[in-house]
Tab-separated table of C-alpha atoms and ligand atoms in Angstrom:
chain	number	residue	atom	x	y	z
A	1	MET	CA	74.599	194.334	202.440
A	2	ILE	CA	76.216	190.969	202.808
A	3	CYS	CA	78.848	191.049	200.155
A	4	GLU	CA	81.905	193.170	199.955
A	5	GLN	CA	81.880	195.719	197.224
A	6	VAL	CA	84.879	197.253	195.611
A	7	THR	CA	83.679	200.436	194.046
A	8	ALA	CA	85.983	201.965	191.517
A	9	PRO	CA	86.024	205.683	190.954
A	10	HIS	CA	83.829	206.596	188.021
A	11	GLN	CA	86.816	207.893	186.069
A	12	THR	CA	88.634	204.595	186.238
A	13	ARG	CA	85.902	202.700	184.434
A	14	ARG	CA	85.395	205.359	181.832
A	15	GLY	CA	89.147	205.780	181.415
A	16	ALA	CA	89.635	202.064	180.879
A	17	LEU	CA	86.934	201.970	178.275
A	18	SER	CA	87.879	205.081	176.337
A	19	ALA	CA	91.414	203.747	176.066
A	20	LEU	CA	89.867	200.893	174.155
A	21	VAL	CA	87.779	202.923	171.777
A	22	CYS	CA	88.410	201.169	168.543
A	23	GLY	CA	89.255	202.280	165.089
A	24	CYS	CA	85.680	203.005	164.194
A	25	LEU	CA	86.612	205.811	161.815
A	26	GLY	CA	85.674	208.403	164.358
A	27	LEU	CA	82.019	207.445	164.630
A	28	ALA	CA	80.614	208.975	167.765
A	29	GLY	CA	79.672	206.455	170.440
A	30	CYS	CA	81.354	203.517	168.757
A	31	ALA	CA	83.370	201.586	171.303
A	32	ALA	CA	85.083	198.223	171.337
A	33	ASN	CA	83.946	195.649	173.787
A	34	PRO	CA	87.005	195.418	176.042
A	35	ALA	CA	86.843	191.653	176.484
A	36	THR	CA	86.007	190.549	172.976
A	37	GLY	CA	87.532	193.357	170.951
A	38	LYS	CA	84.355	193.500	168.896
A	39	SER	CA	83.121	196.940	168.067
A	40	GLY	CA	79.563	198.049	168.368
A	41	LEU	CA	77.374	201.056	168.902
A	42	LEU	CA	77.549	200.750	172.639
A	43	GLY	CA	78.019	204.351	173.604
A	44	LEU	CA	80.602	205.402	176.135
A	45	SER	CA	78.156	205.452	178.994
A	46	SER	CA	77.002	201.891	178.378
A	47	ILE	CA	79.171	200.290	181.064
A	48	ASP	CA	77.684	202.698	183.573
A	49	ASP	CA	74.259	201.674	182.284
A	50	ASP	CA	75.230	198.022	182.843
A	51	VAL	CA	76.114	198.805	186.441
A	52	ARG	CA	72.863	200.642	187.009
A	53	ILE	CA	70.698	197.962	185.370
A	54	GLY	CA	72.486	195.183	187.243
A	55	ALA	CA	72.068	196.985	190.556
A	56	THR	CA	68.313	197.236	189.989
A	57	GLN	CA	67.742	193.689	188.788
A	58	PHE	CA	70.093	191.839	191.072
A	59	PRO	CA	67.963	192.095	194.250
A	60	GLU	CA	65.001	190.703	192.274
A	61	LEU	CA	67.005	187.673	191.206
A	62	VAL	CA	68.299	187.122	194.744
A	63	LYS	CA	64.736	187.295	196.079
A	64	ALA	CA	63.403	184.920	193.406
A	65	PHE	CA	66.032	182.366	194.393
A	66	GLY	CA	65.529	182.318	198.145
A	67	GLY	CA	67.479	185.401	199.287
A	68	THR	CA	71.141	185.290	200.296
A	69	TYR	CA	72.717	182.521	202.336
A	70	ASN	CA	74.188	184.363	205.289
A	71	GLN	CA	77.360	182.796	206.550
A	72	ASP	CA	80.133	185.366	206.874
A	73	ARG	CA	83.111	183.028	206.743
A	74	LEU	CA	81.913	181.279	203.585
A	75	GLN	CA	80.799	184.568	202.016
A	76	ASN	CA	84.198	186.175	202.620
A	77	TYR	CA	85.916	183.156	201.107
A	78	ILE	CA	83.747	183.199	197.952
A	79	THR	CA	84.264	186.959	197.606
A	80	LYS	CA	88.027	186.430	197.897
A	81	ILE	CA	87.980	183.807	195.104
A	82	GLY	CA	85.810	186.036	192.914
A	83	GLN	CA	87.996	189.099	193.418
A	84	ARG	CA	91.136	187.127	192.647
A	85	VAL	CA	89.616	186.077	189.296
A	86	VAL	CA	88.083	189.391	188.202
A	87	ALA	CA	91.303	191.240	189.038
A	88	LYS	CA	92.625	189.549	185.879
A	89	SER	CA	89.620	190.511	183.728
A	90	GLU	CA	89.410	193.384	181.245
A	91	LEU	CA	87.130	195.350	183.567
A	92	PRO	CA	88.671	194.784	187.002
A	93	ASP	CA	87.241	197.949	188.494
A	94	LEU	CA	83.548	197.183	188.135
A	95	PRO	CA	81.654	197.042	191.439
A	96	TYR	CA	81.720	193.238	191.487
A	97	GLU	CA	79.621	191.401	194.043
A	98	PHE	CA	79.558	187.641	194.624
A	99	ALA	CA	76.373	186.631	196.407
A	100	ILE	CA	75.489	183.149	197.648
A	101	LEU	CA	71.850	182.303	196.895
A	102	ASN	CA	69.999	180.400	199.615
A	103	SER	CA	68.773	177.888	197.071
A	104	PRO	CA	69.400	174.165	196.564
A	105	ILE	CA	69.252	174.529	192.773
A	106	ILE	CA	72.591	174.268	191.004
A	107	ASN	CA	73.174	177.463	189.074
A	108	ALA	CA	75.116	180.704	188.819
A	109	PHE	CA	74.064	184.012	187.306
A	110	ALA	CA	75.815	187.119	186.069
A	111	PHE	CA	74.304	190.534	185.631
A	112	PRO	CA	75.647	193.354	183.533
A	113	GLY	CA	77.948	195.548	185.562
A	114	GLY	CA	79.473	192.851	187.783
A	115	LYS	CA	76.779	191.355	189.997
A	116	ILE	CA	77.330	187.594	190.195
A	117	ALA	CA	75.345	185.027	192.157
A	118	ILE	CA	76.172	181.422	192.914
A	119	SER	CA	73.771	179.017	194.624
A	120	ARG	CA	74.561	177.051	197.787
A	121	GLY	CA	73.449	173.984	195.812
A	122	LEU	CA	76.345	174.553	193.458
A	123	LEU	CA	78.752	175.129	196.365
A	124	ALA	CA	77.670	171.779	197.860
A	125	LEU	CA	78.534	170.054	194.601
A	126	ALA	CA	81.961	171.692	194.194
A	127	SER	CA	84.998	170.047	195.771
A	128	SER	CA	87.729	172.649	195.438
A	129	GLU	CA	88.473	176.351	195.314
A	130	ALA	CA	89.540	175.978	191.661
A	131	GLU	CA	86.129	174.514	190.734
A	132	VAL	CA	84.320	177.485	192.274
A	133	ALA	CA	86.842	179.812	190.618
A	134	SER	CA	85.966	178.206	187.265
A	135	VAL	CA	82.285	179.077	187.715
A	136	LEU	CA	82.984	182.632	188.886
A	137	ALA	CA	85.490	183.136	186.038
A	138	HIS	CA	82.939	181.920	183.490
A	139	GLU	CA	80.317	184.312	184.913
A	140	ALA	CA	82.891	187.122	184.907
A	141	GLY	CA	83.416	186.254	181.221
A	142	HIS	CA	79.733	186.999	180.569
A	143	VAL	CA	80.041	190.280	182.482
A	144	ASN	CA	83.173	191.404	180.624
A	145	ALA	CA	81.841	190.385	177.215
A	146	ARG	CA	78.637	192.208	178.163
A	147	HIS	CA	76.372	189.288	177.361
A	148	GLY	CA	72.808	189.781	178.444
A	149	ALA	CA	73.191	193.532	178.543
A	150	GLN	CA	70.098	193.684	176.377
A	151	GLY	CA	67.808	193.285	179.343
A	152	GLN	CA	66.844	189.640	178.862
A	153	ASN	CA	67.286	188.930	182.515
A	154	ARG	CA	65.037	191.776	183.547
A	155	GLN	CA	62.247	190.592	181.296
A	156	VAL	CA	62.457	187.118	182.665
A	157	LEU	CA	62.431	188.164	186.272
A	158	ALA	CA	59.198	189.999	185.658
A	159	ASN	CA	57.879	186.783	184.192
A	160	ILE	CA	58.887	184.277	186.837
A	161	GLY	CA	55.738	185.449	188.565
A	162	LEU	CA	53.741	185.725	185.382
A	163	ALA	CA	53.145	182.041	184.818
A	164	ILE	CA	51.692	181.843	188.284
A	165	LEU	CA	49.561	184.919	187.792
A	166	GLY	CA	48.294	183.390	184.569
A	167	ILE	CA	47.386	180.174	186.305
A	168	ALA	CA	45.726	182.039	189.119
A	169	THR	CA	43.494	184.071	186.842
A	170	GLY	CA	42.705	181.081	184.680
A	171	SER	CA	44.088	182.897	181.661
A	172	ASN	CA	45.640	180.347	179.399
A	173	GLU	CA	47.204	183.020	177.225
A	174	LEU	CA	48.975	184.572	180.195
A	175	MET	CA	50.118	181.162	181.323
A	176	GLN	CA	51.589	180.312	177.962
A	177	LEU	CA	53.318	183.660	177.793
A	178	GLY	CA	54.883	183.131	181.197
A	179	GLN	CA	56.205	179.725	180.228
A	180	THR	CA	57.641	180.963	176.966
A	181	VAL	CA	59.507	183.799	178.569
A	182	THR	CA	60.787	181.613	181.378
A	183	GLN	CA	62.224	179.276	178.797
A	184	GLY	CA	63.778	182.285	177.079
A	185	PHE	CA	65.627	183.073	180.276
A	186	LEU	CA	66.927	179.577	180.616
A	187	GLN	CA	68.354	179.699	177.150
A	188	SER	CA	69.402	183.270	177.654
A	189	TYR	CA	72.987	182.686	176.490
A	190	SER	CA	73.789	181.418	173.031
A	191	ARG	CA	76.358	178.694	172.475
A	192	ASP	CA	78.690	181.291	170.979
A	193	GLN	CA	78.356	183.412	174.100
A	194	GLU	CA	79.073	180.330	176.199
A	195	LEU	CA	82.243	179.612	174.253
A	196	GLU	CA	83.269	183.232	174.609
A	197	ALA	CA	82.634	183.177	178.384
A	198	ASP	CA	84.644	179.948	178.642
A	199	THR	CA	87.543	181.348	176.641
A	200	LEU	CA	87.637	184.450	178.842
A	201	GLY	CA	87.062	182.439	182.014
A	202	VAL	CA	89.947	180.081	181.307
A	203	ARG	CA	92.201	183.078	180.719
A	204	TYR	CA	91.156	184.803	183.975
A	205	MET	CA	91.640	181.567	185.907
A	206	ALA	CA	95.094	180.950	184.504
A	207	HIS	CA	96.217	184.517	185.140
A	208	ALA	CA	94.856	184.305	188.677
A	209	GLY	CA	96.906	181.135	189.286
A	210	TYR	CA	94.095	178.559	189.265
A	211	ASP	CA	94.283	175.289	187.384
A	212	PRO	CA	92.126	175.814	184.247
A	213	ALA	CA	91.513	172.034	184.078
A	214	ALA	CA	89.014	172.524	186.918
A	215	SER	CA	86.658	174.077	184.379
A	216	PRO	CA	85.888	170.983	182.229
A	217	SER	CA	86.073	168.646	185.221
A	218	PHE	CA	83.530	170.613	187.261
A	219	LEU	CA	81.293	170.956	184.236
A	220	ALA	CA	81.346	167.150	184.052
A	221	SER	CA	80.157	166.998	187.700
A	222	MET	CA	77.380	169.473	187.014
A	223	ARG	CA	76.291	167.467	183.999
A	224	GLU	CA	76.248	164.241	186.004
A	225	GLN	CA	74.115	165.911	188.658
A	226	SER	CA	71.781	167.198	185.969
A	227	GLN	CA	71.412	163.697	184.512
A	228	LEU	CA	70.731	162.316	187.967
A	229	ASP	CA	68.082	164.985	188.497
A	230	ALA	CA	66.456	164.008	185.200
A	231	SER	CA	66.320	160.332	186.132
A	232	MET	CA	64.870	161.233	189.549
A	233	ARG	CA	62.083	162.994	187.681
A	234	GLY	CA	61.584	160.030	185.381
A	235	LEU	CA	62.906	161.938	182.382
A	236	PRO	CA	65.499	160.832	179.846
A	237	PRO	CA	69.114	161.880	180.580
A	238	GLY	CA	69.861	165.181	178.941
A	239	ASP	CA	66.400	166.508	179.741
A	240	VAL	CA	67.542	169.512	181.676
A	241	ASP	CA	65.782	170.987	184.700
A	242	GLN	CA	64.770	174.462	183.595
A	243	TYR	CA	66.279	176.054	186.686
A	244	ASN	CA	69.696	174.450	186.571
A	245	ILE	CA	72.960	175.644	185.148
A	246	MET	CA	72.848	173.316	182.144
A	247	ALA	CA	69.714	175.160	180.981
A	248	SER	CA	70.858	178.737	181.483
A	249	HIS	CA	74.442	178.028	180.372
A	250	PRO	CA	74.213	175.543	177.485
A	251	ARG	CA	77.836	174.355	177.597
A	252	THR	CA	79.349	171.119	176.508
A	253	ILE	CA	82.483	169.556	177.956
A	254	GLU	CA	83.951	169.382	174.450
A	255	ARG	CA	83.662	173.119	173.970
A	256	VAL	CA	85.047	173.898	177.412
A	257	GLN	CA	87.986	171.687	176.520
A	258	GLN	CA	88.284	173.626	173.261
A	259	ALA	CA	88.494	176.841	175.244
A	260	GLN	CA	91.102	175.245	177.457
A	261	GLU	CA	93.104	174.033	174.450
A	262	ALA	CA	93.022	177.546	173.046
A	263	GLY	CA	94.535	178.759	176.302
A	264	ARG	CA	97.316	176.168	176.326
A	265	GLY	CA	99.937	178.869	176.042
A	266	LEU	CA	98.901	180.021	179.490
A	267	VAL	CA	101.265	178.112	181.697
A	268	VAL	CA	100.258	178.152	185.346
A	269	GLN	CA	103.106	177.394	187.740
A	270	ASN	CA	101.954	175.511	190.835
A	271	PRO	CA	98.273	176.206	190.191
A	272	THR	CA	95.919	176.578	193.154
A	273	VAL	CA	93.474	173.693	193.575
A	274	GLY	CA	92.529	174.417	197.198
A	275	ARG	CA	90.603	171.237	197.987
A	276	ALA	CA	91.205	171.037	201.738
A	277	GLU	CA	90.589	174.737	202.337
A	278	TYR	CA	87.417	174.646	200.253
A	279	LEU	CA	85.972	171.562	201.940
A	280	ASP	CA	86.697	173.123	205.320
A	281	SER	CA	84.793	176.250	204.274
A	282	ILE	CA	81.640	174.312	203.293
A	283	ASN	CA	81.632	172.124	206.401
A	284	GLY	CA	78.141	172.692	207.853
A	285	LEU	CA	76.660	174.146	204.637
A	286	MET	CA	72.886	173.736	204.455
A	287	PHE	CA	71.864	171.054	201.990
A	288	ALA	CA	68.599	170.726	200.011
A	289	ASP	CA	65.605	172.834	201.140
A	290	ASP	CA	65.796	175.463	203.871
A	291	PRO	CA	63.026	174.666	206.410
A	292	ALA	CA	62.318	178.392	206.659
A	293	GLN	CA	61.037	178.150	203.070
A	294	GLY	CA	59.202	174.874	203.646
A	295	LEU	CA	60.492	171.405	202.880
A	296	VAL	CA	59.710	168.713	200.398
A	297	ARG	CA	60.200	165.244	201.841
A	298	GLY	CA	59.163	162.672	199.263
A	299	ARG	CA	55.527	163.411	198.384
A	300	LYS	CA	55.013	165.500	201.507
A	301	PHE	CA	55.319	169.277	201.710
A	302	ILE	CA	55.748	170.604	205.230
A	303	HIS	CA	56.214	174.213	206.318
A	304	PRO	CA	57.239	174.495	209.991
A	305	GLY	CA	57.015	178.307	209.994
A	306	LEU	CA	53.461	178.341	208.644
A	307	ARG	CA	52.633	175.089	210.501
A	308	ILE	CA	50.923	173.437	207.548
A	309	ALA	CA	51.494	170.317	205.458
A	310	PHE	CA	49.970	168.327	202.608
A	311	ASP	CA	50.715	165.197	200.577
A	312	ALA	CA	50.942	165.224	196.784
A	313	PRO	CA	49.491	162.350	194.757
A	314	GLU	CA	51.690	159.344	193.985
A	315	GLY	CA	53.986	160.053	191.043
A	316	PHE	CA	54.144	163.819	191.538
A	317	LEU	CA	57.589	165.298	192.051
A	318	LEU	CA	57.234	168.402	194.204
A	319	ARG	CA	59.443	171.441	193.746
A	320	ASN	CA	59.614	174.157	196.353
A	321	SER	CA	60.376	177.728	195.306
A	322	PRO	CA	60.005	181.035	197.130
A	323	GLU	CA	56.786	181.773	195.219
A	324	ASN	CA	55.015	178.445	195.436
A	325	VAL	CA	55.219	174.684	195.593
A	326	SER	CA	54.582	173.041	192.283
A	327	GLY	CA	54.507	169.489	191.085
A	328	GLN	CA	54.076	167.650	187.826
A	329	SER	CA	53.104	164.118	187.079
A	330	ARG	CA	54.525	162.286	184.112
A	331	ASN	CA	51.167	162.301	182.349
A	332	GLY	CA	50.941	166.087	182.279
A	333	ALA	CA	48.958	166.971	185.402
A	334	THR	CA	50.119	169.981	187.415
A	335	LEU	CA	49.676	171.010	191.022
A	336	VAL	CA	50.476	174.500	192.320
A	337	PHE	CA	50.239	175.449	195.989
A	338	ASP	CA	50.707	178.965	197.336
A	339	ARG	CA	49.304	181.604	199.677
A	340	ALA	CA	47.626	184.895	198.786
A	341	PRO	CA	45.910	187.736	200.637
A	342	ILE	CA	42.113	187.944	200.537
A	343	GLN	CA	41.151	191.475	199.512
A	344	ARG	CA	37.446	192.100	200.003
A	345	ALA	CA	35.718	188.726	199.817
A	346	ARG	CA	33.599	187.844	202.872
A	347	SER	CA	33.773	184.095	202.329
A	348	LEU	CA	36.152	181.630	200.708
A	349	ALA	CA	33.589	180.814	198.019
A	350	GLU	CA	33.340	184.537	197.232
A	351	TYR	CA	37.129	184.720	197.186
A	352	LEU	CA	37.342	181.847	194.684
A	353	GLN	CA	34.813	183.343	192.289
A	354	TYR	CA	35.468	187.070	192.570
A	355	GLU	CA	39.183	187.369	193.372
A	356	TRP	CA	41.213	184.287	192.450
A	357	ALA	CA	39.233	183.363	189.335
A	358	ALA	CA	37.705	186.764	188.705
A	359	ASN	CA	37.727	186.375	184.929
A	360	THR	CA	36.322	182.876	184.814
A	361	ARG	CA	32.949	181.432	185.727
A	362	LEU	CA	33.497	178.606	188.182
A	363	LEU	CA	31.312	175.523	188.214
A	364	ALA	CA	30.372	173.381	191.163
A	365	LEU	CA	31.406	175.963	193.718
A	366	GLU	CA	31.053	174.463	197.197
A	367	ASN	CA	32.149	174.914	200.794
A	368	ILE	CA	34.011	171.996	202.355
A	369	THR	CA	35.828	171.242	205.626
A	370	VAL	CA	39.305	169.716	205.535
A	371	ASN	CA	40.755	168.400	208.815
A	372	GLY	CA	38.717	170.991	210.698
A	373	ILE	CA	39.764	173.835	208.346
A	374	ALA	CA	37.095	175.755	206.401
A	375	ALA	CA	37.704	175.569	202.646
A	376	ALA	CA	35.985	176.128	199.321
A	377	THR	CA	36.453	174.584	195.924
A	378	GLY	CA	35.339	175.154	192.350
A	379	ALA	CA	36.309	174.066	188.853
A	380	THR	CA	36.501	175.288	185.292
A	381	ARG	CA	37.774	174.114	181.924
A	382	ILE	CA	40.319	175.989	179.805
A	383	ASN	CA	41.802	175.335	176.395
A	384	GLY	CA	45.478	174.440	176.441
A	385	ASN	CA	47.845	173.805	173.560
A	386	ASN	CA	47.303	170.086	173.879
A	387	GLY	CA	43.549	170.161	174.233
A	388	PRO	CA	41.081	170.968	177.007
A	389	MET	CA	42.360	171.119	180.576
A	390	ASP	CA	40.346	170.812	183.756
A	391	VAL	CA	41.260	173.300	186.451
A	392	ARG	CA	40.282	172.750	190.074
A	393	LEU	CA	40.800	175.470	192.646
A	394	VAL	CA	40.769	174.961	196.406
A	395	ALA	CA	41.158	177.752	198.982
A	396	TYR	CA	41.765	177.015	202.676
A	397	GLY	CA	41.058	179.529	205.425
A	398	VAL	CA	43.771	178.918	208.015
A	399	GLU	CA	44.340	182.549	208.988
A	400	ARG	CA	42.201	185.646	208.675
A	401	GLY	CA	42.796	187.598	205.474
A	402	GLN	CA	44.905	184.891	203.835
A	403	ALA	CA	44.029	181.986	201.575
A	404	TYR	CA	46.164	178.902	201.151
A	405	ARG	CA	45.505	177.810	197.608
A	406	MET	CA	45.781	174.532	195.802
A	407	LEU	CA	45.371	174.432	192.057
A	408	PHE	CA	45.171	171.292	189.928
A	409	ILE	CA	45.417	171.438	186.163
A	410	THR	CA	44.787	168.128	184.415
A	411	PRO	CA	44.339	167.199	180.774
A	412	ALA	CA	40.559	166.669	180.519
A	413	ARG	CA	40.978	163.114	179.266
A	414	LEU	CA	42.773	162.197	182.537
A	415	SER	CA	40.455	163.964	184.954
A	416	GLN	CA	38.362	160.906	185.662
A	417	SER	CA	41.306	158.632	186.449
A	418	LEU	CA	43.098	161.245	188.596
A	419	SER	CA	40.102	162.454	190.547
A	420	ALA	CA	40.557	160.133	193.548
A	421	ASP	CA	44.244	161.127	193.881
A	422	LEU	CA	43.533	164.832	193.612
A	423	ARG	CA	40.743	164.518	196.109
A	424	ALA	CA	43.076	162.746	198.552
A	425	THR	CA	45.602	165.572	198.156
A	426	THR	CA	42.896	168.195	198.655
A	427	TYR	CA	41.899	166.483	201.903
A	428	SER	CA	45.489	165.912	203.104
A	429	PHE	CA	46.007	169.624	203.858
A	430	ARG	CA	46.413	170.014	207.608
A	431	ARG	CA	47.837	172.006	210.477
A	432	ILE	CA	50.904	170.434	212.095
A	433	ASP	CA	51.582	170.218	215.823
A	434	ASP	CA	54.650	171.191	217.888
A	435	ALA	CA	56.134	167.705	217.691
A	436	GLU	CA	55.985	167.707	213.892
A	437	VAL	CA	57.424	171.251	213.756
A	438	ALA	CA	60.281	170.203	216.031
A	439	SER	CA	61.033	167.187	213.858
A	440	VAL	CA	61.899	169.337	210.834
A	441	LYS	CA	65.606	170.185	210.721
A	442	PRO	CA	67.729	171.323	207.795
A	443	LEU	CA	70.181	168.865	206.323
A	444	ARG	CA	73.834	169.883	206.369
A	445	ILE	CA	77.019	168.893	204.584
A	446	VAL	CA	79.624	167.471	206.954
A	447	ILE	CA	83.206	166.895	205.846
A	448	THR	CA	84.645	163.782	207.409
A	449	PRO	CA	87.407	161.218	206.932
A	450	THR	CA	86.087	157.746	206.135
A	451	ARG	CA	86.674	154.949	208.626
A	452	ALA	CA	87.169	151.219	208.231
A	453	GLY	CA	83.799	149.616	207.504
A	454	ASP	CA	82.274	152.704	205.835
A	455	THR	CA	80.812	152.093	202.391
A	456	VAL	CA	79.137	154.289	199.802
A	457	ALA	CA	75.836	152.671	200.800
A	458	SER	CA	76.296	153.307	204.527
A	459	LEU	CA	77.448	156.919	204.146
A	460	ALA	CA	74.733	157.748	201.591
A	461	ARG	CA	71.923	156.623	203.898
A	462	SER	CA	71.193	160.045	205.400
A	463	LEU	CA	70.616	161.769	202.053
A	464	PRO	CA	66.972	162.671	201.343
A	465	TYR	CA	66.654	161.047	197.915
A	466	GLY	CA	65.588	157.474	198.649
A	467	ARG	CA	66.750	155.031	196.022
A	468	PHE	CA	68.883	157.766	194.443
A	469	ASN	CA	70.955	158.331	197.621
A	470	GLU	CA	74.013	156.407	196.463
A	471	ASP	CA	74.010	158.145	193.075
A	472	TRP	CA	73.836	161.494	194.852
A	473	PHE	CA	76.662	160.553	197.197
A	474	ARG	CA	78.830	159.621	194.223
A	475	VAL	CA	78.096	162.904	192.427
A	476	LEU	CA	78.853	164.925	195.580
A	477	ASN	CA	82.151	163.078	196.057
A	478	ASP	CA	83.371	162.669	192.457
A	479	LEU	CA	83.108	158.885	192.648
A	480	GLN	CA	82.395	156.974	189.464
A	481	PRO	CA	79.826	154.136	189.480
A	482	GLY	CA	81.391	151.149	191.198
A	483	GLN	CA	84.294	153.192	192.566
A	484	GLU	CA	84.879	153.005	196.332
A	485	PHE	CA	86.815	155.424	198.515
A	486	LYS	CA	89.858	154.474	200.582
A	487	VAL	CA	89.840	154.491	204.378
A	488	GLY	CA	90.876	157.955	205.515
A	489	ASP	CA	89.674	159.752	202.359
A	490	THR	CA	87.842	162.984	203.091
A	491	VAL	CA	84.214	162.853	201.925
A	492	LYS	CA	81.064	164.959	202.092
A	493	ILE	CA	78.222	163.345	203.953
A	494	VAL	CA	74.790	164.817	204.642
A	495	VAL	CA	73.414	164.804	208.179
A	496	GLY	CA	69.947	165.716	209.422
B	501	ZN	ZN1	77.510	180.837	180.643
């Protein structure tokens, strides 16, 4: 267990809740929600149910997003901020936990019963203790208002893997189902719930002595990052990455400001901002992908632990997740790469036909050799929503009992024009040598004062985003387009 837990005696929680049982004309099991004051048929044991459900689902979420980021000093600091905020909530005695996800995505999650997770990607973007407090307070708002206690999160977690399973079995229906439910997760809070979480969050922040203005200002940073991410993927601004915080928490700056306005009566004397202390605590924080989970560098995917690499076709933006590496092109082609155990098959061709694509008849099944590695490939056609799709499966036999798998799904009308690119990717799969393994190091945030001669361009050079480096540097350092820093200003840089 990485995070501190403050476990309240059972009686305390139940006592707090029964004190709030509303005027429901004596209906059995009718309790007021302590944070919102709304009544509902929750049942007196429902908070305990929240805790139990959260405790079961939370490890699944942590696993799906890369496990926890283990750095005691930073973890203790985040826990301290979280505890300071939830102490001012309606349910201060829940067994709160504030985990840091080892993931470069920018998001935060709350589970019923007090389990809260915040990604290291989000921590890299934040620039003060008050900004992190604003995120934790907002999540605590969801917990206290008991949003998502209907098990949405659980359903989604089961389905993060479902889309992949659907692809793997060639079942279009399964695939569609997986996508639908994943989208459901990302819109799992309604705008009303968001406003409620903001209203509560602003109150908790103010009572805990943090500047509530950090809430709209950090939301603005997260929105800028989201827009930058969209333009990096060649999408229009506002097209939100399905894994980021703008998707799962559909908030607008205007409504956060509304929540803040509503809390105007909450005067905070000498509010905590905590910029220097916060920046000190994230000095050395891992940035972008963790090499232990494989790295995307441009079009290349490289996994030093597994000692393999491949190159995606031009125009594909690769995304690395704990389950797989996936990439999309702008014209609707998809690539999914993963690894799976071989059960009984005695050859890769047998594996393709009888295990991976057991429910589909593969055409043009053949054995191939790729950079000295035995492989097999086959193809089929499925019907997608937007017409027929060609599916090509490739399995590589690097280790006994395991198949590395590459799957291409292309709209049938594009198959001809993409075939050379997909073939090049198929044949780019390779083992990597010691020198290439040694060359892969994680990137880290370093906090440093700027010196005479430094410019945005020069300090942004070591970021991994090519022509988007300067934009990224500005987002990380709250610099507007065209704005320069002063000599001696403290900035975040990224070093390899
Ligand atoms: Zn939210």
